[in-house]
Short mmCIF file of C-alpha atoms in Angstrom, two decimals:
data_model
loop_
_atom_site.label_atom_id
_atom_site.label_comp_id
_atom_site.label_asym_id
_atom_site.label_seq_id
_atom_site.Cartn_x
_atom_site.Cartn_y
_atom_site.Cartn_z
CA UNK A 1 -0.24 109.05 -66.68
CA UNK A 2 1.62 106.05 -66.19
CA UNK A 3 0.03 102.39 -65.45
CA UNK A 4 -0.52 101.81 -61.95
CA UNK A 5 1.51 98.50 -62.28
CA UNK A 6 2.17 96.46 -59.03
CA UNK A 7 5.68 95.90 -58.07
CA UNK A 8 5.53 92.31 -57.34
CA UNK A 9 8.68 89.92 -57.03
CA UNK A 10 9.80 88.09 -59.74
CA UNK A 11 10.64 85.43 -57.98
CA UNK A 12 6.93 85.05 -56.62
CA UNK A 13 6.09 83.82 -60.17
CA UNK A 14 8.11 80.54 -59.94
CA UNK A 15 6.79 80.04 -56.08
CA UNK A 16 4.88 76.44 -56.21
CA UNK A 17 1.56 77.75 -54.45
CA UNK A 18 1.20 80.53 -57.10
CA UNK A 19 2.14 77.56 -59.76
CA UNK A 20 -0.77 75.85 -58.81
CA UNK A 21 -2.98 78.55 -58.29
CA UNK A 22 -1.88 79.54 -61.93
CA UNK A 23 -2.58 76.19 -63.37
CA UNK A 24 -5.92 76.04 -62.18
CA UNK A 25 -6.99 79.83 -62.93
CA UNK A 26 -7.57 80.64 -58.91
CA UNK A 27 -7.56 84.36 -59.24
CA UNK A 28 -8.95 84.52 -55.91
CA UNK A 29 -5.97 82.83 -54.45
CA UNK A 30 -3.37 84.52 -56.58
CA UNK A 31 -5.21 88.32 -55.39
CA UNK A 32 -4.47 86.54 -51.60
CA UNK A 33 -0.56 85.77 -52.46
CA UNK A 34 0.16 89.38 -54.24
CA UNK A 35 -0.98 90.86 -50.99
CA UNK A 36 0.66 88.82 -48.81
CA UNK A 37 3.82 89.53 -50.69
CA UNK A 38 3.35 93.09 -51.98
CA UNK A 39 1.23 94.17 -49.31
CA UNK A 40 -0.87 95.85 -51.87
CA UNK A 41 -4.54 96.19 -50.44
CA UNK A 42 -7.64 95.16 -52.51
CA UNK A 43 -8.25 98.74 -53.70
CA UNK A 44 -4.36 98.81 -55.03
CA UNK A 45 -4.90 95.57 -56.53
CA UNK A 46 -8.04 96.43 -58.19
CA UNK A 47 -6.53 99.69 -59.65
CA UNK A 48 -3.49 97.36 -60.89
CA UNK A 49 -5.59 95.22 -62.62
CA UNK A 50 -8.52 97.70 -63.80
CA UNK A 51 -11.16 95.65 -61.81
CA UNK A 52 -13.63 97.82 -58.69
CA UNK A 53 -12.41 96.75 -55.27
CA UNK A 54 -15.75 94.68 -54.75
CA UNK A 55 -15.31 92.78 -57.30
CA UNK A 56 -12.13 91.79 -56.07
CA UNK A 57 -13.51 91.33 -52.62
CA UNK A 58 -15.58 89.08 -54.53
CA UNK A 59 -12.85 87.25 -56.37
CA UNK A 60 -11.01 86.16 -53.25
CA UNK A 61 -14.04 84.85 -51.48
CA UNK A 62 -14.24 82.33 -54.22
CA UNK A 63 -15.81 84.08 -57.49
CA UNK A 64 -14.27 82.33 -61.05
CA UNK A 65 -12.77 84.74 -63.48
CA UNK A 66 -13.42 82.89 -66.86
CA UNK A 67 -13.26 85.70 -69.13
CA UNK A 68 -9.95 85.80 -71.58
CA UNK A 69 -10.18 89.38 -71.45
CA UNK A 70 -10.43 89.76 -67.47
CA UNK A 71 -7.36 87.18 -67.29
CA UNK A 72 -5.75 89.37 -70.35
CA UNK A 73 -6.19 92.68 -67.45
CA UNK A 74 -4.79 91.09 -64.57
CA UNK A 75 -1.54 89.11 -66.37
CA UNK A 76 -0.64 92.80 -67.42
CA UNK A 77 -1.53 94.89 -64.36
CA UNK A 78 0.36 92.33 -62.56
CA UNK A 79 3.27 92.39 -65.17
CA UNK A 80 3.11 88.58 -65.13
CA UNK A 81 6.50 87.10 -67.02
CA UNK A 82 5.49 84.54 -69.80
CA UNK A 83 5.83 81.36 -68.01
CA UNK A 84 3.30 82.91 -65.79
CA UNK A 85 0.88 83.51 -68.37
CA UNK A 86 1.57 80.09 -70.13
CA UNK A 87 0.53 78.64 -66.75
CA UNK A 88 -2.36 80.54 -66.37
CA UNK A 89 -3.33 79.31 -69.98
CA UNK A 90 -2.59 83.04 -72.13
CA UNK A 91 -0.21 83.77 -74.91
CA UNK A 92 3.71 84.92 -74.21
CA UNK A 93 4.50 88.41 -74.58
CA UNK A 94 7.42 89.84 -75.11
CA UNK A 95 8.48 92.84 -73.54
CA UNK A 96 10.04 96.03 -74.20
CA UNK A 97 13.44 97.00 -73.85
CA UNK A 98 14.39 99.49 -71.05
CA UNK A 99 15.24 101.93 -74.11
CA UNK A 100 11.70 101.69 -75.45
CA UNK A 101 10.12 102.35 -71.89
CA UNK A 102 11.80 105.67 -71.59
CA UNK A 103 11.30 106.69 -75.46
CA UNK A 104 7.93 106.53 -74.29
CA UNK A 105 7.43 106.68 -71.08
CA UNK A 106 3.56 107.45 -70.53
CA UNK A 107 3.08 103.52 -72.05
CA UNK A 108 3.92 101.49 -69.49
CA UNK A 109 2.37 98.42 -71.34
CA UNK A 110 3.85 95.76 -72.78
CA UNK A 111 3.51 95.72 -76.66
CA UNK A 112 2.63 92.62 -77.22
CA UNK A 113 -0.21 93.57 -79.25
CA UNK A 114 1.24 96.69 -80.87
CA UNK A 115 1.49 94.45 -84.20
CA UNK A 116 -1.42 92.51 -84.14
CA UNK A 117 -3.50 91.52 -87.30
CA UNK A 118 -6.93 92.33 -88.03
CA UNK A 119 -8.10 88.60 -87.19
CA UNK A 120 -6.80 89.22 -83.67
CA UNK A 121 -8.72 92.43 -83.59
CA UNK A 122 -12.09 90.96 -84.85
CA UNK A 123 -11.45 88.25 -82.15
CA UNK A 124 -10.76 90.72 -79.20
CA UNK A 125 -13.61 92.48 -80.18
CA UNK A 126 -16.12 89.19 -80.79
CA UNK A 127 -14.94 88.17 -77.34
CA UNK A 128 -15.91 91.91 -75.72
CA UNK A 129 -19.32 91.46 -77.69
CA UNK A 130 -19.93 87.85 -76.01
CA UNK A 131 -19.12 88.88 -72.91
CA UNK A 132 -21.43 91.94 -73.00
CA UNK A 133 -24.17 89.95 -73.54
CA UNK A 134 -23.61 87.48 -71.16
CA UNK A 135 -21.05 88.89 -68.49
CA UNK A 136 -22.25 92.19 -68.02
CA UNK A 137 -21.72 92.09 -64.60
CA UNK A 138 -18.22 91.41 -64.66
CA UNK A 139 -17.43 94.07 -67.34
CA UNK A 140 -19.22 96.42 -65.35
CA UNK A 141 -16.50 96.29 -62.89
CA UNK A 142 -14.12 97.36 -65.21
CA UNK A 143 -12.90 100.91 -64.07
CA UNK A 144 -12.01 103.09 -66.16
CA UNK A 145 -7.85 104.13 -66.88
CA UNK A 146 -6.69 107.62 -68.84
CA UNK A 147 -3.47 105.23 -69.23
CA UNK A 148 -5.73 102.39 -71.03
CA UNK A 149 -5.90 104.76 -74.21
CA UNK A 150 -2.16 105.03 -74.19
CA UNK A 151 -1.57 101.73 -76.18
CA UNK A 152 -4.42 102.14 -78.36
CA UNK A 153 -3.34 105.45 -79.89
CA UNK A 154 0.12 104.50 -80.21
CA UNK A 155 -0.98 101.68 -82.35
CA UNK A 156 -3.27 103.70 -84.40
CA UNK A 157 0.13 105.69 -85.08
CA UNK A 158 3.08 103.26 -85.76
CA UNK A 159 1.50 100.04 -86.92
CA UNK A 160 2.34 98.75 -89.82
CA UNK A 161 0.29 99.30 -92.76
CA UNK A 162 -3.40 97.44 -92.60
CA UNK A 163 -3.23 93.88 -93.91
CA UNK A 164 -5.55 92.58 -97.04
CA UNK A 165 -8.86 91.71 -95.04
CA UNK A 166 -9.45 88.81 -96.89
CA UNK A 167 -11.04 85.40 -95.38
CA UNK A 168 -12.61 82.05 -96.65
CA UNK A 169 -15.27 81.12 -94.71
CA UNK A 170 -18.37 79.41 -94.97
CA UNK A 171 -20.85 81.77 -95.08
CA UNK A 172 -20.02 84.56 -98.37
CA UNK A 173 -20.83 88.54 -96.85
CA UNK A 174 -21.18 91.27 -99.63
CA UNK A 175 -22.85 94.59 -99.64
CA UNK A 176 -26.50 93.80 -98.73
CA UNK A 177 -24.95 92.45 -95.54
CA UNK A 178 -22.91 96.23 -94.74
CA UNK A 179 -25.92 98.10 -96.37
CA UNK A 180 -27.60 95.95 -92.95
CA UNK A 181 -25.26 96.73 -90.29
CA UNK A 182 -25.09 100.41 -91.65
CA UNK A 183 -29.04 100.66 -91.77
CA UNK A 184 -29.19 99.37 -88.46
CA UNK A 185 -26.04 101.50 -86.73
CA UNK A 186 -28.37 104.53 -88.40
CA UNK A 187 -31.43 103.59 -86.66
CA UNK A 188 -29.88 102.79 -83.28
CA UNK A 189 -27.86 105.82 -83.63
CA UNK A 190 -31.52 108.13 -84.08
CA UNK A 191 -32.48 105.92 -81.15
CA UNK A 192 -29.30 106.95 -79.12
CA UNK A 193 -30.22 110.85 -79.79
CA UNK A 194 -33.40 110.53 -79.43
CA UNK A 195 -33.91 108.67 -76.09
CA UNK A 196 -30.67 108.28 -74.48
CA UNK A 197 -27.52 105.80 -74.24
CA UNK A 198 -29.54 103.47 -72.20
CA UNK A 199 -32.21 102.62 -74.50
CA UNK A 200 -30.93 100.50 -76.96
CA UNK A 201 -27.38 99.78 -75.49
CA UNK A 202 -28.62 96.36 -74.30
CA UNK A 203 -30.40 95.69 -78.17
CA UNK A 204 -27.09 96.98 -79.80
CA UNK A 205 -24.82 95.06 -78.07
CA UNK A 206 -26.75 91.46 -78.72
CA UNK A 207 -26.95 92.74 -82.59
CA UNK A 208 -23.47 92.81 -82.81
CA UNK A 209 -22.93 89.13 -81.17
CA UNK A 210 -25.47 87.28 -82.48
CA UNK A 211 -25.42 88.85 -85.80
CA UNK A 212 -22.25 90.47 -86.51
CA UNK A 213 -20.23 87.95 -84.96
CA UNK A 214 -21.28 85.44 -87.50
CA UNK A 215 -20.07 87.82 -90.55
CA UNK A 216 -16.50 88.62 -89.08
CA UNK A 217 -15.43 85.46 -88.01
CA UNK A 218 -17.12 82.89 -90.30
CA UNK A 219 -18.02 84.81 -93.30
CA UNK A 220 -16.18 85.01 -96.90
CA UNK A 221 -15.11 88.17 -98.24
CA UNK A 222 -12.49 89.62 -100.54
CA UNK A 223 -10.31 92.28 -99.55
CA UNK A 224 -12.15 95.37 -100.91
CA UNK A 225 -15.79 93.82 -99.37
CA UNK A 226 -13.42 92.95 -95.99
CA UNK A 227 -12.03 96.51 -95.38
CA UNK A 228 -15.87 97.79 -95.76
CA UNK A 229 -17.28 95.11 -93.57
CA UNK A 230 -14.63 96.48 -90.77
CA UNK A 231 -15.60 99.95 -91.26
CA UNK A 232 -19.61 99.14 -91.00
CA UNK A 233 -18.56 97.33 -87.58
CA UNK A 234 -16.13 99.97 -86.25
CA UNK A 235 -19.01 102.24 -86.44
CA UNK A 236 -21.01 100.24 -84.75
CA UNK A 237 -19.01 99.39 -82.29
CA UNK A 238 -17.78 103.21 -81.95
CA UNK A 239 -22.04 103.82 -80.85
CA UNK A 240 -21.86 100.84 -78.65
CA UNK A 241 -19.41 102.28 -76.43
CA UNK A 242 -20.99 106.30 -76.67
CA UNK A 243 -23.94 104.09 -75.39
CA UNK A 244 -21.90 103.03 -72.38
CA UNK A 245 -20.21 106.66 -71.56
CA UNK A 246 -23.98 107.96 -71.76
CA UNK A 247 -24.86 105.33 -69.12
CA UNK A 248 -21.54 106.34 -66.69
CA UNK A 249 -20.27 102.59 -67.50
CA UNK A 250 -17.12 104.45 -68.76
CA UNK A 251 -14.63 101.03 -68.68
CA UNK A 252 -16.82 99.42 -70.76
CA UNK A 253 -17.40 102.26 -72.73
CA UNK A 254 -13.32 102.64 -72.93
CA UNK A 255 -13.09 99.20 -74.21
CA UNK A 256 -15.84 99.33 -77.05
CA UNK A 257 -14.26 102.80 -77.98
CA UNK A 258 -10.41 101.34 -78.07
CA UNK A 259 -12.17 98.09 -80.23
CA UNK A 260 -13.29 100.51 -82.35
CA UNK A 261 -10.18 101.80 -83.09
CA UNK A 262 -8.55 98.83 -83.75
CA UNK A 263 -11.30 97.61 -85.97
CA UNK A 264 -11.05 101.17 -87.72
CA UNK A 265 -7.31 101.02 -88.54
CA UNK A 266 -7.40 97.66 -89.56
CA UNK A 267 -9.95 98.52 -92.09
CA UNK A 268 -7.66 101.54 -93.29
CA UNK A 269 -10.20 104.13 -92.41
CA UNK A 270 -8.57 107.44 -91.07
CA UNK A 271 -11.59 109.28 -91.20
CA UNK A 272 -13.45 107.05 -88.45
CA UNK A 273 -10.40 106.72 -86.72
CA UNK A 274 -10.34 110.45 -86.13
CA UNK A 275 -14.05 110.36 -84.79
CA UNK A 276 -13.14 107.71 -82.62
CA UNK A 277 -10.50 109.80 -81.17
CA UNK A 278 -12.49 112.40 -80.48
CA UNK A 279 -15.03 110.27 -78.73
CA UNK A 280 -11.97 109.24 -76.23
CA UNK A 281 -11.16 112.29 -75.71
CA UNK A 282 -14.36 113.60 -75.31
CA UNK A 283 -14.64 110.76 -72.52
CA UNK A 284 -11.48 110.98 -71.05
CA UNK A 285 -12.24 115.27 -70.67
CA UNK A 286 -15.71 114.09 -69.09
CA UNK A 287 -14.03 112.34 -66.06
CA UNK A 288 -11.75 114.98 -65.37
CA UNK A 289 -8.36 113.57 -67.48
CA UNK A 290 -7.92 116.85 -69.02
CA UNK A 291 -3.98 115.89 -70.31
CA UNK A 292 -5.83 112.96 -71.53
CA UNK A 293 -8.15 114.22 -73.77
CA UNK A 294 -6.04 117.13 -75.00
CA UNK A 295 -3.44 114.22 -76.35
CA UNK A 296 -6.08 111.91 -78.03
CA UNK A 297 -7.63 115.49 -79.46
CA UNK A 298 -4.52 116.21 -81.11
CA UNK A 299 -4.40 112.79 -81.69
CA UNK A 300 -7.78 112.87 -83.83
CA UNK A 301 -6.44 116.49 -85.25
CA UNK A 302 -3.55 115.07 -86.99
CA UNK A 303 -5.46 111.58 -88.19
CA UNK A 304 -7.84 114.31 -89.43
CA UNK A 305 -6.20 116.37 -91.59
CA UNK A 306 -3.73 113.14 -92.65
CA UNK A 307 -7.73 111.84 -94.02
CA UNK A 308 -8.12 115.38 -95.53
CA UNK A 309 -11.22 115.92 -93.65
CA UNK A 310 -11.11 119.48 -92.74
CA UNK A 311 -14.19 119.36 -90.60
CA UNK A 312 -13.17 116.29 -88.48
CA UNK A 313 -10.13 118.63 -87.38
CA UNK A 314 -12.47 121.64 -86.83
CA UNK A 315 -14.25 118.57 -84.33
CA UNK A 316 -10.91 117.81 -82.68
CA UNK A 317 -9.67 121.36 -82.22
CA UNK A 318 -13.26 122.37 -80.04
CA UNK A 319 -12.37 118.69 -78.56
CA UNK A 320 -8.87 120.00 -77.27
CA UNK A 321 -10.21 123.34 -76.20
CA UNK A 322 -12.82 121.67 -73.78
CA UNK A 323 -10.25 120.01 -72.51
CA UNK A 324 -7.79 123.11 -72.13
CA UNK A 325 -10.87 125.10 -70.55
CA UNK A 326 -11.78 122.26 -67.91
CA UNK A 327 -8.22 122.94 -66.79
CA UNK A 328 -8.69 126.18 -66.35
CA UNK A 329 -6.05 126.80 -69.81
CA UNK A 330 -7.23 130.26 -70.48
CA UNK A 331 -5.28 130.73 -73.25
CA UNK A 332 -4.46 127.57 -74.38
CA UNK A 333 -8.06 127.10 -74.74
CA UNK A 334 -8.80 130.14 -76.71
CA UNK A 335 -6.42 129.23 -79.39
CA UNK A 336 -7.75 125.80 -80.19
CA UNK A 337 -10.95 127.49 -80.06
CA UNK A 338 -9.54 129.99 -82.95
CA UNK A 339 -8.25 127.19 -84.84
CA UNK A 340 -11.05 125.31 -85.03
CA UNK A 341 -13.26 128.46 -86.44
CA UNK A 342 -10.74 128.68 -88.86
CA UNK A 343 -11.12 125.09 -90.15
CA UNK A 344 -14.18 125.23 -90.47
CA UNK A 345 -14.30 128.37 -92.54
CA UNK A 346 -12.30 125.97 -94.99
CA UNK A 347 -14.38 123.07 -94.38
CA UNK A 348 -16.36 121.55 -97.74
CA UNK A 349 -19.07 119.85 -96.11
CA UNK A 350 -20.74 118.33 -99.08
CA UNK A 351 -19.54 114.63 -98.09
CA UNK A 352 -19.26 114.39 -94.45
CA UNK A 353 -20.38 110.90 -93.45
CA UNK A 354 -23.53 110.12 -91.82
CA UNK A 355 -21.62 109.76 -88.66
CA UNK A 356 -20.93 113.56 -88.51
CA UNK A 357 -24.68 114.73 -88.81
CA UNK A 358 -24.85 116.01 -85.20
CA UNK A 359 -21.40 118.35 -85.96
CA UNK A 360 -23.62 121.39 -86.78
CA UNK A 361 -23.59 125.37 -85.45
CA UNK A 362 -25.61 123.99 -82.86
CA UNK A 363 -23.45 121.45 -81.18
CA UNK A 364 -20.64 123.57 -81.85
CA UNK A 365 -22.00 126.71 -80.03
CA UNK A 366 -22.28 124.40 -76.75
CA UNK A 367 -19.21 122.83 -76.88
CA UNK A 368 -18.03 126.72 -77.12
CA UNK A 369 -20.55 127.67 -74.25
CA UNK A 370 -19.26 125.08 -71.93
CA UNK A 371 -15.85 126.42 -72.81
CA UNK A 372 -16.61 129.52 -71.54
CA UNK A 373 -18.25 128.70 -68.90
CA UNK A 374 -15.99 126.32 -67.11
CA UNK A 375 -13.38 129.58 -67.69
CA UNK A 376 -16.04 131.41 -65.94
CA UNK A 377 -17.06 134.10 -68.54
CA UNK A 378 -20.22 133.86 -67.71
CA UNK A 379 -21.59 136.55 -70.38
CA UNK A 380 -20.05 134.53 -73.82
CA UNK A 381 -20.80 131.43 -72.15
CA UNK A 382 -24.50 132.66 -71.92
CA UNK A 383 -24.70 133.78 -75.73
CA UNK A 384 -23.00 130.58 -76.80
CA UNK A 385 -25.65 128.69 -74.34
CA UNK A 386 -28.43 130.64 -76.26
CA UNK A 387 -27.43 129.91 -79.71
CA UNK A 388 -27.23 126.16 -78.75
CA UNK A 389 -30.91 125.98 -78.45
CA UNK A 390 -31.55 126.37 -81.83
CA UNK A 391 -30.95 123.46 -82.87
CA UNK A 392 -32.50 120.14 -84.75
CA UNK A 393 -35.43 118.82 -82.20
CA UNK A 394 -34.67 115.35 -83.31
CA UNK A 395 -31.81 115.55 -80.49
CA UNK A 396 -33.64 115.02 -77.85
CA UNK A 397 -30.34 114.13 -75.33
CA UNK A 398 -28.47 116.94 -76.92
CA UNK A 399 -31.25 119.85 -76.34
CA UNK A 400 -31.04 118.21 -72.51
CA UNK A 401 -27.49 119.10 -72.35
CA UNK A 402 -27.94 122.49 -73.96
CA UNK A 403 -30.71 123.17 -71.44
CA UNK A 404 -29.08 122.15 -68.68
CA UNK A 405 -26.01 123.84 -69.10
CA UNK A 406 -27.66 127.70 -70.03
CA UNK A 407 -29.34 127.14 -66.67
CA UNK A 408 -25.83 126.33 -65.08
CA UNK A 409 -24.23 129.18 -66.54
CA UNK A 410 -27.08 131.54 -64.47
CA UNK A 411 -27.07 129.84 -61.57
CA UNK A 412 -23.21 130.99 -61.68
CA UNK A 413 -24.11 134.00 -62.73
CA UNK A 414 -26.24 133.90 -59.45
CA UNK A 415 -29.43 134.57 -61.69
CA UNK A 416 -31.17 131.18 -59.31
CA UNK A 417 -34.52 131.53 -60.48
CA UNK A 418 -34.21 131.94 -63.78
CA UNK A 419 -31.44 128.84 -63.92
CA UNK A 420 -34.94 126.90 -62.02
CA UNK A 421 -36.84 127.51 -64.66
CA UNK A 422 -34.54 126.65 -67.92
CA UNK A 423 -33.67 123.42 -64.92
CA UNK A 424 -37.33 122.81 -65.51
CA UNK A 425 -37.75 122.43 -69.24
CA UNK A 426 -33.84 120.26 -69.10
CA UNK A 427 -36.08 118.16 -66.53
CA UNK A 428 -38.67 117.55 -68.93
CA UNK A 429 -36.79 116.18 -71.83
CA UNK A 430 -34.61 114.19 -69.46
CA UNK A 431 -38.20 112.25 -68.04
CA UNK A 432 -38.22 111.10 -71.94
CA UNK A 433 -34.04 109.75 -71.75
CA UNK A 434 -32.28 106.96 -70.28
CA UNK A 435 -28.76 109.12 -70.09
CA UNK A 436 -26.95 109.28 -67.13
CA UNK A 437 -24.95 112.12 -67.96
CA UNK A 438 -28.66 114.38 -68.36
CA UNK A 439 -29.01 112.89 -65.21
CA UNK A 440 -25.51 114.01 -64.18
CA UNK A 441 -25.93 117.75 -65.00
CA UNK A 442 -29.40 117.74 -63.29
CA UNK A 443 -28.14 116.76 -59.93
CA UNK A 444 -24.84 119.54 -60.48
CA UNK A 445 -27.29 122.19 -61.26
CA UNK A 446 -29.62 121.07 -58.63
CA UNK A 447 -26.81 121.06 -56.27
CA UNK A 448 -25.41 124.38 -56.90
CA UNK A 449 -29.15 126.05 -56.10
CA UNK A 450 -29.39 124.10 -52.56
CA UNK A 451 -28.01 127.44 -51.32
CA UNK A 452 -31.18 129.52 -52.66
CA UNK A 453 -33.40 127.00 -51.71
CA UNK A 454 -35.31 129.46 -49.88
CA UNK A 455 -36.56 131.36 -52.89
CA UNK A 456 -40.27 129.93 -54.23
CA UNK A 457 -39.14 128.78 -58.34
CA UNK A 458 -35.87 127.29 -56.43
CA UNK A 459 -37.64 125.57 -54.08
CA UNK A 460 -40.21 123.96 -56.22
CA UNK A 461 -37.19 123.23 -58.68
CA UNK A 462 -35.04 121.49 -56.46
CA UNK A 463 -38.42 119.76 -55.17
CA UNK A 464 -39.20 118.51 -58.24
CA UNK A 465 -35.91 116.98 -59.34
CA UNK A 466 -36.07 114.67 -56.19
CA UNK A 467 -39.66 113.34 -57.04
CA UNK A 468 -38.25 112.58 -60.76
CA UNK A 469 -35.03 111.22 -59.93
CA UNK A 470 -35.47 110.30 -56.82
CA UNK A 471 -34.11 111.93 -53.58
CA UNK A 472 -29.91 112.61 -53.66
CA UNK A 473 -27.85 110.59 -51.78
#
């Protein structure tokens, strides 16, 4: 899907009242010239410049946009030439040629930043940490874009090789400090399963600014302690924004993910690179960008097996086939289903990293049951459901899911009562989670039984989801 870029004048750039504006950062006043001269609305604008339409609303009744990153979004939605950007106080970029564009024409970015170190990565990531922390408004208004993972996997592909991470700072980082980050991504990650996205997102996030901050960008390291500093905080990172897509903020969660990336390849580490593919696409599949998430699957497949990690490619196969299956890809979907079965028969699973604990026969039977059921066979999707359930009770979110889909699968099947009672037990476990998405499913299954509301168990079901959650809008 291409960037929805507006197609604003060139010669608006050089205008002296968008100079000025320019000089003095007045976003609000540059949003009012674009429209006068585009005639873009504030909804166009905002998709332009991956910002909600309130917040622009917001913007051009006076709000300051101080954020590098925000200004960063709206020089490139806008397509802003370089003297433009000088003005407005950011780096030049140079574009593409026209040749480039078509050679790949799903970019639509500039590439600028296709070639940029790992200090500039550490730094675009310190600045989305900082501005968690104390901007979270603004980033909230970040929408999500299927095209916003177009640069990031393209990098991940054709960059260069990763440079020494090597730095002389004042403060010297060895293992004890990774052994920390790792310890604590561990913890927050049994947090994250056990209780929901929303639980320690808030606690994670100031962790990595107030304490992680300080090792990437003033510590001392050689290049061997460097790369595994990197990895520590790509994986951290990496459950920051899984954090986010649990709580529905899904352009925040898009830009911790795409950090993570970048942090990952920079550190040389193909394996966690793959993962974090798979989380995108997993994401991007989630909202409904099914060609999405079937390219950053592949994506992941092919990082995969270039790591030699069998399993991770078993992962992004099942990835791809949820996405083929939410498409309605019948067959498409049943072959990367077959594929993956097959890697996995080959998989040695004697040193998968602590990251890939939750890839077990459990998770993989409901990734498999939702497969099925979104292709409506109801009957495999059932036994796949089933299977789920037996699973480790330590994931409390994931036995939510699990739950909540077997009792989706018989409402379909138009088995209502007995989808109200499995409903029941997913409402129970999601009382103890702060998770949108449990939250999410609920209301769907809830939704689809309004139309046997009349029988008792439905009734009472659909009753009790609105005292727990409160009543639908």
């Amino acid at each position: 899907m291409p960037l929805d870029h507006l197609q604003v004048p060139e010669e608006l750039w050089s205008r002296e009242n968008m100079r000025a504006a320019l000089g003095v950062r007045d976003i609000g006043t540059v949003f009012r010239l674009l429209a006068r001269h585009t005639g873009a609305s504030q909804t166009r604008i905002g998709a332009a410049v991956g910002l909600e339409q309130g917040y622009v609303s917001r913007i051009i009744a006076g709000r300051k946009v101080s954020s590098i990153e925000v200004l960063e979004r709206i020089a490139d939605g806008c397509r802003m030439p370089d003297e433009a950007r000088m003005t407005l106080g950011l780096a030049p970029r140079r574009r593409r040629c026209a040749g480039d564009m078509a050679a790949h024409p799903r970019g639509g970015q500039s590439d600028a930043q296709a070639n940029r170190s790992w200090r500039e990565d550490v730094q675009a990531a310190t600045q989305l940490w900082e501005g968690d922390v104390n901007r979270r408004d603004l980033l909230r208004q970040t929408m999500f874009s299927s095209a916003g993972y177009t640069l990031p996997a393209l990098r991940w592909f054709t960059a260069p090789a990763p440079q020494p991470v090597t730095q002389d700072g004042r403060r010297t980082v060895g293992q004890p400090d990774i052994d920390t980050i790792r310890e604590m991504t561990a913890t927050y990650r049994r947090l994250d399963n056990q209780y929901g996205g929303g639980h320690a997102r808030d606690a994670v996030a100031r962790y990595l600014h107030q304490e992680v901050t300080p090792l990437v960008a003033e510590g001392r390291y050689d290049p061997t302690t460097g790369r595994r500093l990197l990895t520590a905080v790509a994986e951290l990172t990496q459950l920051a924004g899984w954090q986010a897509y649990d709580m529905a903020d899904h352009g925040l969660a898009q830009r911790y993910l795409t950090h993570a990336l970048d942090l990952s390849r920079a550190a040389g580490d193909a394996g966690l690179g793959a993962e974090i593919l798979a989380a995108m696409s997993h994401q991007a599949t989630y909202l409904g960008h099914t060609a999405t998430g079937v390219d950053l699957a592949r994506a992941a497949q092919q990082t995969a097996r270039r790591a030699g990690l069998t399993v991770l490619a078993a992962e992004a196969l099942v990835m791809e086939a949820h996405a083929h299956a939410t498409a309605h890809d019948d067959r498409a979907c049943t072959v990367a289903l077959h594929g993956a079965e097959q890697a996995l028969d080959r998989a040695d699973r004697s040193g998968d990293p602590q990251w890939l604990g939750y890839f077990d026969e459990a998770y993989l039977s409901a990734k498999f049951g939702h497969c099925f059921h979104a292709l409506g066979q109801h009957h495999q999707a059932e036994r796949f459901a089933a299977r789920s359930l037996r699973m480790d009770e330590r994931y409390v979110r994931g036995k939510a899911f699990n739950l909540a889909l077997l009792a989706a699968i018989h409402a379909r099947h138009d088995e209502p009562d007995r989808a109200s009672v499995i409903g029941a037990q997913a409402l129970t476990l999601t009382t103890q989670l702060r998770s949108a998405r449990a939250v999410r499913y609920l209301r769907d299954l809830q939704a689809h039984l309004v139309a046997h509301r009349r029988r008792p168990a439905v009734r009472h079901f659909i009753t009790r989801v609105d005292a727990v959650l409160g009543p639908r809008r």
